[in-house]
Tab-separated table of C-alpha atoms in Angstrom:
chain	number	residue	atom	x	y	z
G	846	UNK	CA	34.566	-58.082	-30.348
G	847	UNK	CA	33.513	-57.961	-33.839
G	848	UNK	CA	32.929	-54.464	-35.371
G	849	UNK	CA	29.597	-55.270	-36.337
G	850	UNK	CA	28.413	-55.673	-32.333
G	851	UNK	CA	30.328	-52.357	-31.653
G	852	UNK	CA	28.584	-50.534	-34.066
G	853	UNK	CA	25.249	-51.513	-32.687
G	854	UNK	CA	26.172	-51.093	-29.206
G	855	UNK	CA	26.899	-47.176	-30.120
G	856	UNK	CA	23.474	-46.634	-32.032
G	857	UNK	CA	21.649	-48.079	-29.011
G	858	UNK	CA	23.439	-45.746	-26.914
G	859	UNK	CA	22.822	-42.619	-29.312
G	860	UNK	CA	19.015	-40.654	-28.980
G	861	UNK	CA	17.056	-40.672	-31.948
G	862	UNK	CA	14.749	-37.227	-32.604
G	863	UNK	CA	11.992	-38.462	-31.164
G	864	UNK	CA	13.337	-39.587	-27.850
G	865	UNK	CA	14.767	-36.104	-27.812
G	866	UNK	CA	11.740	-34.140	-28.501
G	867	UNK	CA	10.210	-36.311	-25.534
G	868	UNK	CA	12.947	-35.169	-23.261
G	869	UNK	CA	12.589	-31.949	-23.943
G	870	UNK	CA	8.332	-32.065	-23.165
G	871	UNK	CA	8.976	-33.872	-20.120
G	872	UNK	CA	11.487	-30.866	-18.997
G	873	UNK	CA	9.166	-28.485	-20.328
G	874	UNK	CA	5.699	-29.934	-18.349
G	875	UNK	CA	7.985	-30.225	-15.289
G	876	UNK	CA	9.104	-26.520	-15.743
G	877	UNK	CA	5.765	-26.050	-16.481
G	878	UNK	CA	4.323	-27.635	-13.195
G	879	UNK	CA	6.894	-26.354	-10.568
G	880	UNK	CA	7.305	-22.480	-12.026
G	881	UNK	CA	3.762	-21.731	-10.272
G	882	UNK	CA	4.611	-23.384	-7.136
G	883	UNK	CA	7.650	-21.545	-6.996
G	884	UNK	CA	6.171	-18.399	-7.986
G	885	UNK	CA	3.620	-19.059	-5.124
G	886	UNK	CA	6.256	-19.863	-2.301
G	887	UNK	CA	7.876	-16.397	-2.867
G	888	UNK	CA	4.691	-14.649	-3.178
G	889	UNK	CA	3.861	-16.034	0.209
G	890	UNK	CA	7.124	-15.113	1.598
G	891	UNK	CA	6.924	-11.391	0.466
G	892	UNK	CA	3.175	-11.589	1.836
G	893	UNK	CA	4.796	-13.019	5.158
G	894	UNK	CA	7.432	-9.930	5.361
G	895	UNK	CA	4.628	-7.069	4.623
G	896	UNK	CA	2.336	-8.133	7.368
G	897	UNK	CA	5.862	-8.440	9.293
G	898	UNK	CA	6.565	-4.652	8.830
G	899	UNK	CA	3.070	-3.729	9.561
G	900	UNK	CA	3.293	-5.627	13.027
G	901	UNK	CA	6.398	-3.461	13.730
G	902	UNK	CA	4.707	-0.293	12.678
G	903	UNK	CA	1.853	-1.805	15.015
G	904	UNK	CA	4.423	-2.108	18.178
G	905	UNK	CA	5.273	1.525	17.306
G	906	UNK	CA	2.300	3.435	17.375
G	907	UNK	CA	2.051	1.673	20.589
G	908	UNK	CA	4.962	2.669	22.016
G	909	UNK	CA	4.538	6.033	20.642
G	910	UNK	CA	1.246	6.147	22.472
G	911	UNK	CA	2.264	4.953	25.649
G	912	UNK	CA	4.807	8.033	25.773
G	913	UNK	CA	2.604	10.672	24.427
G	914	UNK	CA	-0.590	10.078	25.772
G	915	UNK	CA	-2.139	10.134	21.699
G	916	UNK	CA	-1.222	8.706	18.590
G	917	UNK	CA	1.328	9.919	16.347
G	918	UNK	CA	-0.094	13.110	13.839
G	919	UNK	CA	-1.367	11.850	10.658
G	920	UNK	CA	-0.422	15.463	9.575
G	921	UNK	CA	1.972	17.716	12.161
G	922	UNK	CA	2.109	21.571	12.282
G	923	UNK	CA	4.783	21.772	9.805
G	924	UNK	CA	3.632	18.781	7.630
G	925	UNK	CA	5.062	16.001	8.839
G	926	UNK	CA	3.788	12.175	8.863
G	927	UNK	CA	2.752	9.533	11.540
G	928	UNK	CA	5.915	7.631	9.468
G	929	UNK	CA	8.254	10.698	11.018
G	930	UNK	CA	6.934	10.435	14.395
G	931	UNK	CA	7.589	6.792	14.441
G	932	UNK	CA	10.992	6.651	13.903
G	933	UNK	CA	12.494	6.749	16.891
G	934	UNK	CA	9.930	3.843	17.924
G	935	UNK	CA	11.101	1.485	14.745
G	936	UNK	CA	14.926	1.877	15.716
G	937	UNK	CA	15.847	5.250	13.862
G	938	UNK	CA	17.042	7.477	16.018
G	939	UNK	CA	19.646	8.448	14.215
G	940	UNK	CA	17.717	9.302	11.190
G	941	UNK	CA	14.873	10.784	13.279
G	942	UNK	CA	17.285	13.322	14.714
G	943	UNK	CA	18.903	14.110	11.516
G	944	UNK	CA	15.184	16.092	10.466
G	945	UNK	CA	14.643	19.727	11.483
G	946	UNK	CA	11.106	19.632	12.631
G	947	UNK	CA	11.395	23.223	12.558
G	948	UNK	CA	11.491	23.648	9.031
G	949	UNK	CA	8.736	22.543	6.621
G	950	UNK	CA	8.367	19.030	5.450
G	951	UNK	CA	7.438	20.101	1.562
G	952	UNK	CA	10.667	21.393	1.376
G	953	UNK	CA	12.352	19.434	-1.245
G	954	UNK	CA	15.320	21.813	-2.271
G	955	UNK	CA	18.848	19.922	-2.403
G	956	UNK	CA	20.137	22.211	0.315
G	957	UNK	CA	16.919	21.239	2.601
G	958	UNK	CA	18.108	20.034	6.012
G	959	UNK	CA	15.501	17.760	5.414
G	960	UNK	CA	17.325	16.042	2.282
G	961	UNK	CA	19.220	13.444	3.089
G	962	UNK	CA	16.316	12.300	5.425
G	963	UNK	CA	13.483	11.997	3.059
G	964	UNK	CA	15.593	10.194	0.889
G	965	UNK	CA	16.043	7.161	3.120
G	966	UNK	CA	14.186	4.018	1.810
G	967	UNK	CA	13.681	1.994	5.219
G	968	UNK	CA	12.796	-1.719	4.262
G	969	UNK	CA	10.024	-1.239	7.152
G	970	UNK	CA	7.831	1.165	4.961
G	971	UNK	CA	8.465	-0.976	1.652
G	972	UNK	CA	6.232	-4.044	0.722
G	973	UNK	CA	8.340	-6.397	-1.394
G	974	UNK	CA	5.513	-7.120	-3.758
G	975	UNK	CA	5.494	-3.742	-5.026
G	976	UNK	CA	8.000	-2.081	-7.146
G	977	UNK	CA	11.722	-1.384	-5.796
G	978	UNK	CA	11.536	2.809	-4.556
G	979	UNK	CA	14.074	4.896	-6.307
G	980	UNK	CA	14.332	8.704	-6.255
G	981	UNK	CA	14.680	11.935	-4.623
G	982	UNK	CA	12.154	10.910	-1.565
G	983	UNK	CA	11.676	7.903	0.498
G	984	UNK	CA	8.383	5.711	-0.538
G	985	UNK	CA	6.053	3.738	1.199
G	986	UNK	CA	3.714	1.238	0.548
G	987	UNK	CA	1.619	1.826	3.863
G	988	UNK	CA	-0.408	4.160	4.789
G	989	UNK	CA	-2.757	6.126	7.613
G	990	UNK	CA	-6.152	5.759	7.696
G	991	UNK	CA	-7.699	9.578	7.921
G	992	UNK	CA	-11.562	8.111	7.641
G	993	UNK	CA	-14.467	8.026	5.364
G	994	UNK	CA	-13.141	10.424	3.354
G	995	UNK	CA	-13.678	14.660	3.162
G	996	UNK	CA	-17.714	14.619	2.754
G	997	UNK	CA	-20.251	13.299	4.211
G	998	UNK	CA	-17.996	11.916	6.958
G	999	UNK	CA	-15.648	14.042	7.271
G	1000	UNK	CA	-12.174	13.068	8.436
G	1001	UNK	CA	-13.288	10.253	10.954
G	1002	UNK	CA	-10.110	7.818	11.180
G	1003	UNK	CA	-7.553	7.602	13.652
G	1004	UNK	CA	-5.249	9.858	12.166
G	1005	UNK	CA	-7.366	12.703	11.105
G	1006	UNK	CA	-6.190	16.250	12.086
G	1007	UNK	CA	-5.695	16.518	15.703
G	1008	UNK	CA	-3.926	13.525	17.673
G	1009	UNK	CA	-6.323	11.500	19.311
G	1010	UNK	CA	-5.576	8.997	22.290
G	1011	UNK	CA	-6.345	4.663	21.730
G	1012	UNK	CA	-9.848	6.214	23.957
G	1013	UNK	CA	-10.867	8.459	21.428
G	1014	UNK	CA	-11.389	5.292	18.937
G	1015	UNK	CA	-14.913	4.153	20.503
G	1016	UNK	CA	-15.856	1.800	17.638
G	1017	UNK	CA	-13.186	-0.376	19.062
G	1018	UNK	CA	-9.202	-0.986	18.075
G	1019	UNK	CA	-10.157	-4.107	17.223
G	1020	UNK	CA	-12.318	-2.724	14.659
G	1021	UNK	CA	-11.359	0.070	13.466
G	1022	UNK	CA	-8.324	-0.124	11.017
G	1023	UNK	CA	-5.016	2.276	11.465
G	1024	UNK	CA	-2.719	1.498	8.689
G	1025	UNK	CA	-3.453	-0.286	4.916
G	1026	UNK	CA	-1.059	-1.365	2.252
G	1027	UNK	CA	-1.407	0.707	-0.802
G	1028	UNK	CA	-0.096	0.548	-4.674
G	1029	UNK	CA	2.999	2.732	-4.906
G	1030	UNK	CA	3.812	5.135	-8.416
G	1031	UNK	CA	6.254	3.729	-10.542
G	1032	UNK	CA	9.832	5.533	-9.411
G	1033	UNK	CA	10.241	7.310	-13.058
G	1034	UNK	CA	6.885	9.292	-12.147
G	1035	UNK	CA	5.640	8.819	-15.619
G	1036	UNK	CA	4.485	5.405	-16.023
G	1037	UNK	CA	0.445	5.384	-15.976
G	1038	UNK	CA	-1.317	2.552	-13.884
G	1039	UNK	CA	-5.249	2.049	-12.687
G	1040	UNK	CA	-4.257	1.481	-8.685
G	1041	UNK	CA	-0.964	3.432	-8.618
G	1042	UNK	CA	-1.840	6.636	-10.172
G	1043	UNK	CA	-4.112	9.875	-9.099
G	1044	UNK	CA	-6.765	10.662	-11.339
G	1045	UNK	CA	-8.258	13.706	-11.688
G	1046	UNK	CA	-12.119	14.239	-12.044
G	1047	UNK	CA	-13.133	16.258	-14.943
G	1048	UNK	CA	-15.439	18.783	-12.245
G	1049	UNK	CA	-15.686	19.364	-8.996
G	1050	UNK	CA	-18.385	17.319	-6.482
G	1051	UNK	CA	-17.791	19.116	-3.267
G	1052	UNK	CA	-21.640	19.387	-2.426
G	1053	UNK	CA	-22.102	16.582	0.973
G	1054	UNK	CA	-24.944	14.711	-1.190
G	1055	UNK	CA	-22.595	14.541	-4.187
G	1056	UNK	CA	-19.990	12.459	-2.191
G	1057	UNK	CA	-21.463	8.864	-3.944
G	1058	UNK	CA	-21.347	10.696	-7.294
G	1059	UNK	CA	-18.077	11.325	-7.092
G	1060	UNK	CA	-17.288	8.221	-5.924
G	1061	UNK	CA	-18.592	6.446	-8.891
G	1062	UNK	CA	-17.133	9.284	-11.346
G	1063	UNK	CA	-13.484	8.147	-9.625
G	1064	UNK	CA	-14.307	4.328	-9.995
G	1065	UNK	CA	-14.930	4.455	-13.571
G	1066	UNK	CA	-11.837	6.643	-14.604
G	1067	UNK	CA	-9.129	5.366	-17.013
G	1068	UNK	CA	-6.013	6.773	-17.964
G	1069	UNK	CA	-7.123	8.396	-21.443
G	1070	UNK	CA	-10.250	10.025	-19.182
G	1071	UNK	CA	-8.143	12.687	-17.061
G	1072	UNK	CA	-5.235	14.495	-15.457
G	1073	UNK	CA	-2.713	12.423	-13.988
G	1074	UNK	CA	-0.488	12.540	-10.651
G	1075	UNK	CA	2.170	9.769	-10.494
G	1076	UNK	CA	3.108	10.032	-6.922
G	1077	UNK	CA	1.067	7.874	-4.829
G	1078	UNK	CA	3.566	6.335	-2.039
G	1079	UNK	CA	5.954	9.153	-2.635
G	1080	UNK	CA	7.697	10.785	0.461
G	1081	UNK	CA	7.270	9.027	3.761
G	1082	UNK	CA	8.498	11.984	5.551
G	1083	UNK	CA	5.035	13.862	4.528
G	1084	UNK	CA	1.958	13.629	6.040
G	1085	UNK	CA	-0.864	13.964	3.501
G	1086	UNK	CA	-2.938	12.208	1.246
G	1087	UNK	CA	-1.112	11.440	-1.850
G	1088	UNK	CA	2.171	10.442	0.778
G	1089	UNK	CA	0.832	9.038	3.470
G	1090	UNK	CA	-2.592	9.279	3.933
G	1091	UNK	CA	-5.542	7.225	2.435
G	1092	UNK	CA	-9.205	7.426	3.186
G	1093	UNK	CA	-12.262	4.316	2.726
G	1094	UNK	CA	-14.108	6.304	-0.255
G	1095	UNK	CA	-13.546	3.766	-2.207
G	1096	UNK	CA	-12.946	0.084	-1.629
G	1097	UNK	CA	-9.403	-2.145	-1.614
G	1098	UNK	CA	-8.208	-1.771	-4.897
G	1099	UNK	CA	-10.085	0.846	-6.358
G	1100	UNK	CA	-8.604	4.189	-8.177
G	1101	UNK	CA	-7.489	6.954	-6.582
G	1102	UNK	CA	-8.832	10.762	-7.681
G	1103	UNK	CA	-8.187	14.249	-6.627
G	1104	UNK	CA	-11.866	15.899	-6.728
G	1105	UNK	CA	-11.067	18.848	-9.898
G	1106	UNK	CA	-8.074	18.714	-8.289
G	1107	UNK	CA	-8.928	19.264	-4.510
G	1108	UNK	CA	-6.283	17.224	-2.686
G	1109	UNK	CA	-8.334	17.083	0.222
G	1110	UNK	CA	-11.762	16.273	-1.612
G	1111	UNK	CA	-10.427	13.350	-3.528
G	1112	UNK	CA	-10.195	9.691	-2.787
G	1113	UNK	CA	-7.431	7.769	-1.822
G	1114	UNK	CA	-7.828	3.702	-2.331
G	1115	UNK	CA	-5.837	0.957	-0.346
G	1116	UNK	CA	-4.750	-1.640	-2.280
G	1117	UNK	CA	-1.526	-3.977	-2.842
G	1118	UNK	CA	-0.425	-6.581	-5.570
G	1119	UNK	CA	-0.951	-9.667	-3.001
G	1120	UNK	CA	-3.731	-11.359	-4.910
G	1121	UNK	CA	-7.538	-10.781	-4.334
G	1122	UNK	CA	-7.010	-8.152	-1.242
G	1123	UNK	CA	-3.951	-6.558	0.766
G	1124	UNK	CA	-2.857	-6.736	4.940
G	1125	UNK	CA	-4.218	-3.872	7.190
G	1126	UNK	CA	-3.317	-2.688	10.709
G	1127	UNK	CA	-5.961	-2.535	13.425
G	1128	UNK	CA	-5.940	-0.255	15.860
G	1129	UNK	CA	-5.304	-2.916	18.223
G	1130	UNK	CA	-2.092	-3.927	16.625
G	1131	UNK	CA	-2.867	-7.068	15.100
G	1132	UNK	CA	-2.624	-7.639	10.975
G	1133	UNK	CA	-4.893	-9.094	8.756
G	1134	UNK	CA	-5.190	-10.102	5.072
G	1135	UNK	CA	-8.145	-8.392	3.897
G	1136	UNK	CA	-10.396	-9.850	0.966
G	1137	UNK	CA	-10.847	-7.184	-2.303
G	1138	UNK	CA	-14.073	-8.421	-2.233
G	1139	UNK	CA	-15.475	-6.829	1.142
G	1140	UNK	CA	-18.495	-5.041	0.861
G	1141	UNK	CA	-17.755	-1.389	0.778
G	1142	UNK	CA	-20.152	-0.898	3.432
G	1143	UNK	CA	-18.272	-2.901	5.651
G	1144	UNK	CA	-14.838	-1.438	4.454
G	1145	UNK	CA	-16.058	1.908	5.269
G	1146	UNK	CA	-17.293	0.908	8.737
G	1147	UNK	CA	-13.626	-0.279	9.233
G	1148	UNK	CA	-12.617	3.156	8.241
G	1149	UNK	CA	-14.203	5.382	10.952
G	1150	UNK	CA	-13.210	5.282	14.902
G	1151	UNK	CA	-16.368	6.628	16.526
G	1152	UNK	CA	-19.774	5.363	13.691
G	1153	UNK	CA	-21.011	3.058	15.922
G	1154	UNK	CA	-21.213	0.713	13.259
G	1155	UNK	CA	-21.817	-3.327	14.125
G	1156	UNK	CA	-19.215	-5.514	12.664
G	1157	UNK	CA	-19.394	-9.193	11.881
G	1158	UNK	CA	-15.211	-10.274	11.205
G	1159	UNK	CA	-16.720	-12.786	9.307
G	1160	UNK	CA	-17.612	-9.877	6.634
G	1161	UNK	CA	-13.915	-9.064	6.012
């Protein structure tokens, strides 16, 4: 073959700059078009596994009342959570006889016979949208409803201060909500977010008629506005607000507040980082994906066990 057909054969066969830059844009708009679609098939594969675990914790408080006659404490005599009582009925035994009930569950000394325990991070308690947990105590990203909130309604959930039975819920189990997702603190208890940190209002509105002033006060707080408290989710083995416990002051995704610092006076929000709402456990034991943008009348009728409130499910 002469050279001088060789020699054109290889420069047809070589790219020039502009076919390469074109290669590149295709791979790039493809990249482009299929990141999202990924990104959306393991979003809806983490949203699957939450609304798994809340099914489970469903089954549990089931069991749990089937045995006992009431549902599990939100808050036990020595401080211990609904998430403690459950154990046993979520396949811990072991770890479920490794606490001393006896001793108090804010003990958080290295020596506590409660240490190893409230360590444990069970997958169960952990929505995989949220951060990884890390630390000295076990987190969770799901929580007990206690009600309304302090004032006007007082505590008026299902797990509120003494154990009520499935009967004592008269608005209905399958309206009236037991468990919610909610935004965990960042592990390092330092990092500063709208949904996962406790804010702290600036003074006190403990008076019944000041419970929608408050409210709104907690809505509208920022980070640069007040005191801080970065551990929302942290300690499953507790059973209080702040741990374990969350209240239907203020709607899904909304900030959370102490009230000048009254635990039990504050506000507590549901939430998650599934977009435009977050899965809930009724009563009944059936989860749902509830929208963000429910009315907060509506969310707060979900919130209370005996209001005799109507509901449409069409509203949520």
């Amino acid at each position: 073959m002469p050279a001088r057909f060789a020699s054109n054969r290889r420069a047809r066969r070589a790219l020039t700059i502009i076919e390469l830059l074109v290669v590149v844009l295709v791979i790039g708009l493809l990249a482009a078009l299929l990141l999202p679609a990924v990104q959306g098939a393991r979003e809806a594969a983490r949203r699957a596994h939450c609304a798994n675990n809340l099914k489970q914790i469903g089954v549990a408080i089931h069991s749990y009342a089937a045995a006992h006659d009431v549902l599990p404490p939100g808050n036990s005599g020595r401080g211990y959570s609904l998430h403690a009582s459950l154990l046993p009925h979520l396949g811990q035994r072991p770890l479920y006889d490794s606490i001393n009930f006896e001793g108090p569950a804010t003990d958080t000394s290295p020596d506590s016979p409660i240490a190893t325990a409230s360590a444990a991070m069970l997958d169960v308690f952990l929505c995989p949208s949220d951060l990884p947990g890390a630390g000295a105590f076990g987190w969770t990203n799901y929580a007990g409803n206690r009600g309304t909130g302090r004032r006007p309604f007082d505590y008026d959930g299902p797990f509120a201060i003494d154990p009520i039975g499935l009967h004592g819920i008269t608005d209905g189990t399958s309206s009236t909500l037991a468990i919610s997702e909610w935004i965990r603190s960042t592990p390092d208890l330092k990092s500063v977010g709208r949904l996962r940190s406790i804010f702290r209002t600036s003074r006190a509105y403990f008076d019944p008629g000041a419970f929608e002033q408050f409210a709104e006060v907690c809505r509208a707080l920022r980070d640069v506005d007040s005191g801080i408290m970065n551990e929302k989710g942290r300690g499953w083995i507790r059973g209080e607000y702040i741990n374990t416990l969350y209240n239907h002051t203020l709607n899904l995704n909304m900030p959370s507040c102490t009230n000048a610092g009254s635990v039990q006076n504050g506000a507590y929000s549901a939430g998650s980082r599934h977009p435009r709402g977050a899965h809930a456990l009724f009563c009944d034991g059936h989860a749902a994906f509830l929208r963000e943008s429910v009315s907060l009348d509506v969310w707060r009728a979900l919130g209370t066990r005996h209001g005799n409130e109507v509901l449409d499910q069409d509203a949520y």
